Tab-separated table of C-alpha atoms and ligand atoms in Angstrom:
chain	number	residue	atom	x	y	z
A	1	UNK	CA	-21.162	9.779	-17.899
A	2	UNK	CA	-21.138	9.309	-14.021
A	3	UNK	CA	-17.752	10.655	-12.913
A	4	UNK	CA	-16.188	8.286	-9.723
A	5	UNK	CA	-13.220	9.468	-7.944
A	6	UNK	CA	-10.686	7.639	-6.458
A	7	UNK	CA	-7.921	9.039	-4.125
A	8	UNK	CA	-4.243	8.246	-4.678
A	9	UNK	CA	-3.816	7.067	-1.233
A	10	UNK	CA	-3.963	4.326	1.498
A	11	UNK	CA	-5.402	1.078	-0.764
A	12	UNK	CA	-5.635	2.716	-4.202
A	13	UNK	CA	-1.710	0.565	-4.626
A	14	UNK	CA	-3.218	-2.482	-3.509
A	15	UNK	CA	-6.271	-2.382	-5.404
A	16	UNK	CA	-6.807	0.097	-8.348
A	17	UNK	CA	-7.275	-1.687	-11.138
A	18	UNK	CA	-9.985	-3.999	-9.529
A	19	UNK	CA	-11.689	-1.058	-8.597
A	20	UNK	CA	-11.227	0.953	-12.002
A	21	UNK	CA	-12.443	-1.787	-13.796
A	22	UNK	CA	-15.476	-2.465	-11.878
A	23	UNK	CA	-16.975	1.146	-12.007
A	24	UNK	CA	-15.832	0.963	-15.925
A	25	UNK	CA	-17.672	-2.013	-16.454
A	26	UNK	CA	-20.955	-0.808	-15.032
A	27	UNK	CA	-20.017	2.221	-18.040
A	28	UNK	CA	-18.618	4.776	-15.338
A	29	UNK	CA	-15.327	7.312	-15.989
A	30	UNK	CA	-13.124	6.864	-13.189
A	31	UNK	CA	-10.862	10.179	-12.094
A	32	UNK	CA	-7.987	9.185	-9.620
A	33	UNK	CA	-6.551	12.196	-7.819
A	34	UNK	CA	-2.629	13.438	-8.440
A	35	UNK	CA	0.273	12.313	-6.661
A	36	UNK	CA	0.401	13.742	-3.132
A	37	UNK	CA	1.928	16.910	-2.841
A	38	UNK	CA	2.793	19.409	0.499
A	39	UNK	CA	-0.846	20.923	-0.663
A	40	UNK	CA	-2.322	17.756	-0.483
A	41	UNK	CA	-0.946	16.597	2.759
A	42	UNK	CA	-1.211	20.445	4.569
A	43	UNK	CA	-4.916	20.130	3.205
A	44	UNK	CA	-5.522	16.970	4.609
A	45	UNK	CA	-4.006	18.089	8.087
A	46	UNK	CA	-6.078	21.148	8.509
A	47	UNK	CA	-8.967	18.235	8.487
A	48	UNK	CA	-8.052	16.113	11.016
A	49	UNK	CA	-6.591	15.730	14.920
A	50	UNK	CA	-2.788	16.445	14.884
A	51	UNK	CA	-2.382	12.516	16.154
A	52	UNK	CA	-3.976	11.295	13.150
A	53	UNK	CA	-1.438	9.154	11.085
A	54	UNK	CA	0.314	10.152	8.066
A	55	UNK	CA	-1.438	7.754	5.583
A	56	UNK	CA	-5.145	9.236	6.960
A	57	UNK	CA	-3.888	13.155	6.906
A	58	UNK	CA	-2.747	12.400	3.403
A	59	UNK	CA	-6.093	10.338	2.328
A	60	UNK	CA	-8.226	13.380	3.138
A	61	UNK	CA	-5.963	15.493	0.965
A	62	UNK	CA	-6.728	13.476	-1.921
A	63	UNK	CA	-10.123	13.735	-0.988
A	64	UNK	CA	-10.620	17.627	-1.422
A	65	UNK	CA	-8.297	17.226	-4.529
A	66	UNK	CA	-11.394	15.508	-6.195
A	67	UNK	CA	-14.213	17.509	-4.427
A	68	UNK	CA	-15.180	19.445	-7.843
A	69	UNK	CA	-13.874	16.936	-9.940
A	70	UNK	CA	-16.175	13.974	-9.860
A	71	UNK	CA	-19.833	12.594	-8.841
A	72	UNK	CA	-19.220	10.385	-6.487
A	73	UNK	CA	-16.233	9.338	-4.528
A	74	UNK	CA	-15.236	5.412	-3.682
A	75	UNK	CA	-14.150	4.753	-0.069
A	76	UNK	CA	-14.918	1.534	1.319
A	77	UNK	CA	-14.850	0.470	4.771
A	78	UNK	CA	-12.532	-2.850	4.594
A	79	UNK	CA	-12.641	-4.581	8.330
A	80	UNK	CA	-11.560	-7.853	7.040
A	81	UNK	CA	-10.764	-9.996	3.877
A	82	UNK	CA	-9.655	-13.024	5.816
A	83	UNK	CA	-11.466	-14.903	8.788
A	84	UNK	CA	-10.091	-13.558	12.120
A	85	UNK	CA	-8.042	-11.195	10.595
A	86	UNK	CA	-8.881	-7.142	10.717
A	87	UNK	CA	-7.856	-4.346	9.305
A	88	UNK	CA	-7.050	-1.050	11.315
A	89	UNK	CA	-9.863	0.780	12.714
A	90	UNK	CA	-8.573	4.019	10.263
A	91	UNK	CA	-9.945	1.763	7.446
A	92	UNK	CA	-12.979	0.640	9.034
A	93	UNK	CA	-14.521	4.160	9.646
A	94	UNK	CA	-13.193	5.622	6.712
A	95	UNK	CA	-16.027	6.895	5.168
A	96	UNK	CA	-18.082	8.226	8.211
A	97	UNK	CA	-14.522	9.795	9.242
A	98	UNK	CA	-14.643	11.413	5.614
A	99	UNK	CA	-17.927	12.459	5.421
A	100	UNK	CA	-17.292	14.385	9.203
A	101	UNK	CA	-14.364	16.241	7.787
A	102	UNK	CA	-14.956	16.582	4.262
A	103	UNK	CA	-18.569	17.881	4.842
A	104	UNK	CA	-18.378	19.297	0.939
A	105	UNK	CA	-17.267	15.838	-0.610
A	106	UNK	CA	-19.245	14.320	-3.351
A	107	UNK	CA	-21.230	11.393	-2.075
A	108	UNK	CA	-19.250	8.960	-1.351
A	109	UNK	CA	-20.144	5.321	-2.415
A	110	UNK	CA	-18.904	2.983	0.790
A	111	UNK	CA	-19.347	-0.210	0.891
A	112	UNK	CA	-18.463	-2.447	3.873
A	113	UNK	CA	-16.692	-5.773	3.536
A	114	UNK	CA	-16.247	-8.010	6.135
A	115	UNK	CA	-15.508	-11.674	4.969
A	116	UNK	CA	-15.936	-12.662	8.679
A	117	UNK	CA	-19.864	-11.724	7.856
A	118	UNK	CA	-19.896	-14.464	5.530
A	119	UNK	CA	-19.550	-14.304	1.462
A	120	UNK	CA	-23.463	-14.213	0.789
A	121	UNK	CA	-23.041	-10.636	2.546
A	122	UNK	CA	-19.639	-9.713	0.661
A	123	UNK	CA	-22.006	-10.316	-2.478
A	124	UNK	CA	-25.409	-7.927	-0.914
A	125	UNK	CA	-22.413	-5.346	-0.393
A	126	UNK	CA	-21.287	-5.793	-3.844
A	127	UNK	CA	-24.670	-5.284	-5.529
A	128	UNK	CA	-25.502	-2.528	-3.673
A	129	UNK	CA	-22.826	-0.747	-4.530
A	130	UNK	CA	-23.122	-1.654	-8.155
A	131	UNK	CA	-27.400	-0.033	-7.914
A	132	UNK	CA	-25.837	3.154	-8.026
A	133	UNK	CA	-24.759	2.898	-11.723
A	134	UNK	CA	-27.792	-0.469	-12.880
A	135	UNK	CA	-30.429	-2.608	-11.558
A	136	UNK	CA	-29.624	-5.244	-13.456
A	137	UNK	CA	-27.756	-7.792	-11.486
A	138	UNK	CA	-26.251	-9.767	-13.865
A	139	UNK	CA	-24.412	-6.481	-15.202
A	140	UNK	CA	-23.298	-5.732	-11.596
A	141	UNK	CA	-22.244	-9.292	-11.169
A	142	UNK	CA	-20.003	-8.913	-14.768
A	143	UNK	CA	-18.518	-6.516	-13.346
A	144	UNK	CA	-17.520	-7.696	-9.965
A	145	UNK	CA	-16.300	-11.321	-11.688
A	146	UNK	CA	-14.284	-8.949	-14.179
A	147	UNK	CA	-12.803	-6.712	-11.624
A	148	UNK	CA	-11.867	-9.686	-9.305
A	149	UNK	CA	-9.758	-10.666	-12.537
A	150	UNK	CA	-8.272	-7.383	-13.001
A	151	UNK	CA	-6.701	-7.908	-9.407
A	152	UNK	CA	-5.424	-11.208	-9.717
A	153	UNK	CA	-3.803	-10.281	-13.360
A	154	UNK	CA	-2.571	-7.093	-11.355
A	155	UNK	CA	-0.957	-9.134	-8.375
A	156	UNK	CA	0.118	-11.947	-11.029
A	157	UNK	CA	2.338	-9.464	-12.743
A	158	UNK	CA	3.573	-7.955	-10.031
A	159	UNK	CA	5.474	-11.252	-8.593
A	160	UNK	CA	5.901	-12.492	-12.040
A	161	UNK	CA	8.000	-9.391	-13.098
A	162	UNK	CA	9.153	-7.993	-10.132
A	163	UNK	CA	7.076	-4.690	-10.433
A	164	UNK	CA	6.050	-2.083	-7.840
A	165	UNK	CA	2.205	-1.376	-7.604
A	166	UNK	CA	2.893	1.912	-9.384
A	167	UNK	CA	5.081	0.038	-12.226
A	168	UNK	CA	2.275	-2.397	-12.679
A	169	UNK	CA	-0.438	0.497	-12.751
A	170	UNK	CA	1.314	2.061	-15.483
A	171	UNK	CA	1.449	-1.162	-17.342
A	172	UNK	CA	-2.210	-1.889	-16.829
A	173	UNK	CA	-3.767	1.496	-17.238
A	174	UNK	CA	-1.030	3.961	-18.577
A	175	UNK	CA	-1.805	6.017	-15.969
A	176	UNK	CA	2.226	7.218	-14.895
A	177	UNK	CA	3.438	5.656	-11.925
A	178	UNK	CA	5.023	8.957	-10.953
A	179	UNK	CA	4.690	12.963	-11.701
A	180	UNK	CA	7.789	13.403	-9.862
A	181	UNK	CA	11.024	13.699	-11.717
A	182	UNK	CA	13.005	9.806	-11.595
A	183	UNK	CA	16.519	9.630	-10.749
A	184	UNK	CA	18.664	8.837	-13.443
A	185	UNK	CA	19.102	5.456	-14.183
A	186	UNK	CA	21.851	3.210	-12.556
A	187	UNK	CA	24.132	1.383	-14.686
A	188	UNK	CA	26.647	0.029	-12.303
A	189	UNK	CA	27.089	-3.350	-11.162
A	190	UNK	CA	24.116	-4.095	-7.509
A	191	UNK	CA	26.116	-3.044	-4.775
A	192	UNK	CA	23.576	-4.694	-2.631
A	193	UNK	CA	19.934	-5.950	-2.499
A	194	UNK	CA	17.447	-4.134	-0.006
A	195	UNK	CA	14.080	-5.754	0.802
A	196	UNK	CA	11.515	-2.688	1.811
A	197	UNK	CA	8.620	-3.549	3.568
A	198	UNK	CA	5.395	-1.876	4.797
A	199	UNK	CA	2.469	-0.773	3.792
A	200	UNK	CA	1.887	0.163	-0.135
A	201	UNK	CA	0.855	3.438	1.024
A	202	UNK	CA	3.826	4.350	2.848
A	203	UNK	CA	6.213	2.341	0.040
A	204	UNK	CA	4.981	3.682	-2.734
A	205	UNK	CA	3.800	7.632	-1.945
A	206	UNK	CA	7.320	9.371	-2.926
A	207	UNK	CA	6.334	12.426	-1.477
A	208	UNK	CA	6.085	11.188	1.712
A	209	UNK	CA	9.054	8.569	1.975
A	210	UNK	CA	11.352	11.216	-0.237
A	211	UNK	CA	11.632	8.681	-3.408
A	212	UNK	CA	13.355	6.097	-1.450
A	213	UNK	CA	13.043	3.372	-3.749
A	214	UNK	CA	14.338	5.665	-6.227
A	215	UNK	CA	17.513	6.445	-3.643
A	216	UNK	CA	17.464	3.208	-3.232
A	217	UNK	CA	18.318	2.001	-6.726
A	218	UNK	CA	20.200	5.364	-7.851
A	219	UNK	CA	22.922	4.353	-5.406
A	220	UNK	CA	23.286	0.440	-7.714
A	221	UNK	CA	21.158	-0.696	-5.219
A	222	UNK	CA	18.123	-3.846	-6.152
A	223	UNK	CA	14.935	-2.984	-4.225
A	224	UNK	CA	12.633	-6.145	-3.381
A	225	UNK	CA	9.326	-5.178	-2.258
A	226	UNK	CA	6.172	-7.146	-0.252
A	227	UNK	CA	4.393	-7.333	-4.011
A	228	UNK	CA	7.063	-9.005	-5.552
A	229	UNK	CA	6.537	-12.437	-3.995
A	230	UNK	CA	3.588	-14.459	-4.268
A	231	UNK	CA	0.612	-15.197	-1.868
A	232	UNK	CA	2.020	-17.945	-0.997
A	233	UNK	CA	5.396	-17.144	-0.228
A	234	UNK	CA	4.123	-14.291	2.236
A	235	UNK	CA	1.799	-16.633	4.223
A	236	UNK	CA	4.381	-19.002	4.809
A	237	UNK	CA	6.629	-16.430	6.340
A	238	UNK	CA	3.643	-15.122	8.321
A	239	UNK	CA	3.086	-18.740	9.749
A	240	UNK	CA	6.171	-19.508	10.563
A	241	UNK	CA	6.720	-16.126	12.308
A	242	UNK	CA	3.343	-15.427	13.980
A	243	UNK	CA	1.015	-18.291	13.594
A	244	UNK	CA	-1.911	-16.950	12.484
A	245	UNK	CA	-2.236	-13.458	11.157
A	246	UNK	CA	-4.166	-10.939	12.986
A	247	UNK	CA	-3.857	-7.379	10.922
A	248	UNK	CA	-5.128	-7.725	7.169
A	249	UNK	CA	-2.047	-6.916	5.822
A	250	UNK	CA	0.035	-8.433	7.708
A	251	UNK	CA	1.869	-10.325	4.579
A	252	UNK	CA	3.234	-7.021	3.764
A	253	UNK	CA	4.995	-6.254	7.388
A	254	UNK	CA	5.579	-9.617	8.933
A	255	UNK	CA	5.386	-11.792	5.696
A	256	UNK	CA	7.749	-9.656	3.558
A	257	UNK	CA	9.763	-8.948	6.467
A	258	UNK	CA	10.570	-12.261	7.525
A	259	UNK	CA	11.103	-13.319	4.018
A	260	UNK	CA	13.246	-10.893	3.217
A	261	UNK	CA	15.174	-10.972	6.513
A	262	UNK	CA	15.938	-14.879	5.487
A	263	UNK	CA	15.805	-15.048	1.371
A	264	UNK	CA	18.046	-13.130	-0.724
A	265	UNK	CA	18.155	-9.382	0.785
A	266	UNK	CA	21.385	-7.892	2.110
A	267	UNK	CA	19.402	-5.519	4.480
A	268	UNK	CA	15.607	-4.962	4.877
A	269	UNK	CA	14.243	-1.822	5.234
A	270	UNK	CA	10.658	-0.852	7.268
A	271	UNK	CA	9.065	1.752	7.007
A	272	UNK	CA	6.244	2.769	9.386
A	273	UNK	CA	3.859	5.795	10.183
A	274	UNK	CA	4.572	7.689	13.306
A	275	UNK	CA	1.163	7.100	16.305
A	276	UNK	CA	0.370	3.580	13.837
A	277	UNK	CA	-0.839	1.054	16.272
A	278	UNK	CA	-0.337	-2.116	14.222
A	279	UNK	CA	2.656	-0.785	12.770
A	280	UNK	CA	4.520	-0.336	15.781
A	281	UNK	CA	3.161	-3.817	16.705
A	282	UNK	CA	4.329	-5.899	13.606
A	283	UNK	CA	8.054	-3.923	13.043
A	284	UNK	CA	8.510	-4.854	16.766
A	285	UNK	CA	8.319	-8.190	15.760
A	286	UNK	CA	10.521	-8.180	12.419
A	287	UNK	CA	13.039	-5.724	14.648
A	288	UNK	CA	13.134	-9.192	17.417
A	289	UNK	CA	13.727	-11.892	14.298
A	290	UNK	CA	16.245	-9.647	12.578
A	291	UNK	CA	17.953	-9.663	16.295
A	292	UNK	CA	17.752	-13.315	16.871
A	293	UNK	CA	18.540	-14.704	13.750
A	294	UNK	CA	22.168	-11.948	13.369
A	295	UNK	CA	21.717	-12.514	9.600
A	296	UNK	CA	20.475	-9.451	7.659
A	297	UNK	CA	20.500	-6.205	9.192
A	298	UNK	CA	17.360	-3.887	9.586
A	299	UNK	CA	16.739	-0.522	9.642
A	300	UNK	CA	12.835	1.171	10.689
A	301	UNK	CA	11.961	4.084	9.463
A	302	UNK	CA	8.619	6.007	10.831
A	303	UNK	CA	7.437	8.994	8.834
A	304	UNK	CA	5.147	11.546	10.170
A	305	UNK	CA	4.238	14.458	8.625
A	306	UNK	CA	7.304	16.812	10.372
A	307	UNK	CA	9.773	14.068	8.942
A	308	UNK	CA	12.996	15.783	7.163
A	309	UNK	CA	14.946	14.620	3.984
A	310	UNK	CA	17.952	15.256	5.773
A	311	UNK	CA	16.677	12.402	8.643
A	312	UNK	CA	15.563	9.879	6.096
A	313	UNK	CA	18.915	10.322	3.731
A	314	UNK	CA	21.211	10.506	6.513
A	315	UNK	CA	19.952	7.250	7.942
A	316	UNK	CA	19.687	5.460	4.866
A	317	UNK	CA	23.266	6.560	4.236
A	318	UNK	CA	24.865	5.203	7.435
A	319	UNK	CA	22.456	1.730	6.839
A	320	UNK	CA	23.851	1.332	3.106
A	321	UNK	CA	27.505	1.769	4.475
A	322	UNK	CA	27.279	-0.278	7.448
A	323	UNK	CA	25.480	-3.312	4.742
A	324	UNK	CA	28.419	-2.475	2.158
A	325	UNK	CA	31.184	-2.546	4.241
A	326	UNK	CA	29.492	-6.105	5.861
A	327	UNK	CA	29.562	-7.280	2.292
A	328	UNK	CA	32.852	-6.604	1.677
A	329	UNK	CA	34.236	-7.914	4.609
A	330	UNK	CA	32.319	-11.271	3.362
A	331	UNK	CA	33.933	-11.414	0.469
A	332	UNK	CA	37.696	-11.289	1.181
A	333	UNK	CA	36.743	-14.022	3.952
A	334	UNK	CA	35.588	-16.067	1.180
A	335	UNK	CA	38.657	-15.336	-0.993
B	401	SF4	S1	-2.499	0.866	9.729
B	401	SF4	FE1	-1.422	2.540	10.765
B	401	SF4	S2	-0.731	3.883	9.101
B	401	SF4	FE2	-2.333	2.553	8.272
B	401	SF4	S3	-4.221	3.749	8.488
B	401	SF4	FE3	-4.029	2.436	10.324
B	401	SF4	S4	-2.997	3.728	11.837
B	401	SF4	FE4	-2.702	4.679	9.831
């Protein structure tokens, strides 16, 4: 059986079970590399410029992590998924920037998708992709109309149950959403409801953010993330605050963000990658709204590969106190 890898990293949280399911259905075994650990990331590193960003260092990691372990490798090159939006030019030369690093790497099945190109070339992308594993074009076609499935069923019960990408994963596939060890469970009353937003990549990779969700709700606290509100919801809030989106995944910076910073979160939380262009670009913009509107306070947090617990603890620290001593003061004005 044709062995595909698939690194833990950058959009494996927005997208793995699409993916898994496609190269399943066309009757491939699909490896996904471990968590990240210092190995990983110092790997990754020893690849790349020093002012590449976290997310990329870490993405190469996972790459060598799977060099003996599979047949082929899956990195697409995603410039766009909406008209006149684009993704980061990390993610468009992803797989030429692999293959110039990672000289050793299996071959690595890209495929470019660019819905500004038109659908009818989405679909030649698609097909091509799926010749690897059968020429028969109704299979590859099965398998692209199942995957697409898999992804809204994944996205469905994320907002629907209020699941993290890796929570969902590990409904969907078993695979565990963590090898790290969890904090013990919390079984106080909320002390106070913190939206994070951000990229998946940067939300969800614990060893790079130091298990903040998991701080997060160890100290009583609810975490709402960008994948726990619908579609919908998240282009709304990207209207109303920008207009028309320009990054790809904007809905998870800008969308979440203003959301959050309006709808039911105590404090919102960003957290960026040190040297990220759009990054820098949309927290700006959530840092201005949380400033005008005086509402919900808002903390950014950027994360390079030097950043120390100590930083990211102490910080969140002095953000929960300052949001739990504002909450208290609220409540003996109401009583
Ligand atoms: S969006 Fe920012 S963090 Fe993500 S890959 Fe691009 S530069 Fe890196």
């Amino acid at each position: 059986m044709i062995r595909v890898g698939i690194p833990r990293a950058l959009l494996y949280y927005q997208y793995l079970p699409m993916w898994k399911t496609f190269f399943e259905e066309l009757g491939a075994e699909v490896i996904v590399s471990p968590t990240t650990t210092q190995t990983i990331l110092a790997a990754g590193s020893s690849r790349v410029v020093a002012d590449t960003c976290l997310p990329a260092k870490i993405f190469m990691g996972h790459v060598l992590s799977l060099t003996d372990k599979c047949d082929f490798i899956f990195i697409p090159a995603i410039r766009s998924l909406k008209s006149k939006s684009y993704n980061c030019s990390k993610f468009l030369g992803l797989p030429d920037m692999t293959r110039a690093v990672i000289p050793e790497s299996p071959t690595i099945l890209d495929i470019d998708i660019d819905i500004n190109k038109g659908k009818r070339r989405l679909y030649q992308a698609i097909y091509k992709l799926g010749r690897r594993f059968t020429w028969n074009p109704f299979k590859v076609k099965r398998a692209a109309m199942a995957a697409w499935q898999a992804h809204l069923s994944y996205r469905e019960l994320m907002s629907s149950q209020g699941l993290t990408p890796p929570q969902a994963i590990e409904k969907i596939t078993g695979t565990p959403a963590t090898e790290l060890k969890a904090h013990p469970d919390s079984t106080g009353p909320v002390q106070a409801t913190i939206g994070l937003i951000g990229h998946a990549y940067l939300l969800y990779d614990e060893h790079i953010n130091y298990q903040l969700a998991h701080r997060l709700q160890q100290a009583s606290n609810k975490v709402l993330t960008p994948e726990m509100l619908g579609r919908q919801e998240l282009e709304v809030a990207v209207t109303r605050t920008v207009g028309t989106a320009y990054w790809t995944y904007e809905e998870d910076v800008v969308g979440a963000g203003s959301h959050y910073l309006q709808n039911g979160a105590d404090g919102v939380i960003g957290i960026m990658a040190f040297g990220c262009g759009p990054d820098s670009l949309m927290m700006d913009m959530i840092h201005r709204q949380a400033n005008r509107l005086k509402t919900t306070p808002f903390m950014c947090l950027t994360l390079e590969e030097h950043t120390s617990e100590a930083g990211v603890t102490t910080r969140l620290e002095a953000f929960l106190d300052m949001i739990y001593r504002r909450k208290r003061r609220r409540e003996e004005v109401c009583v």
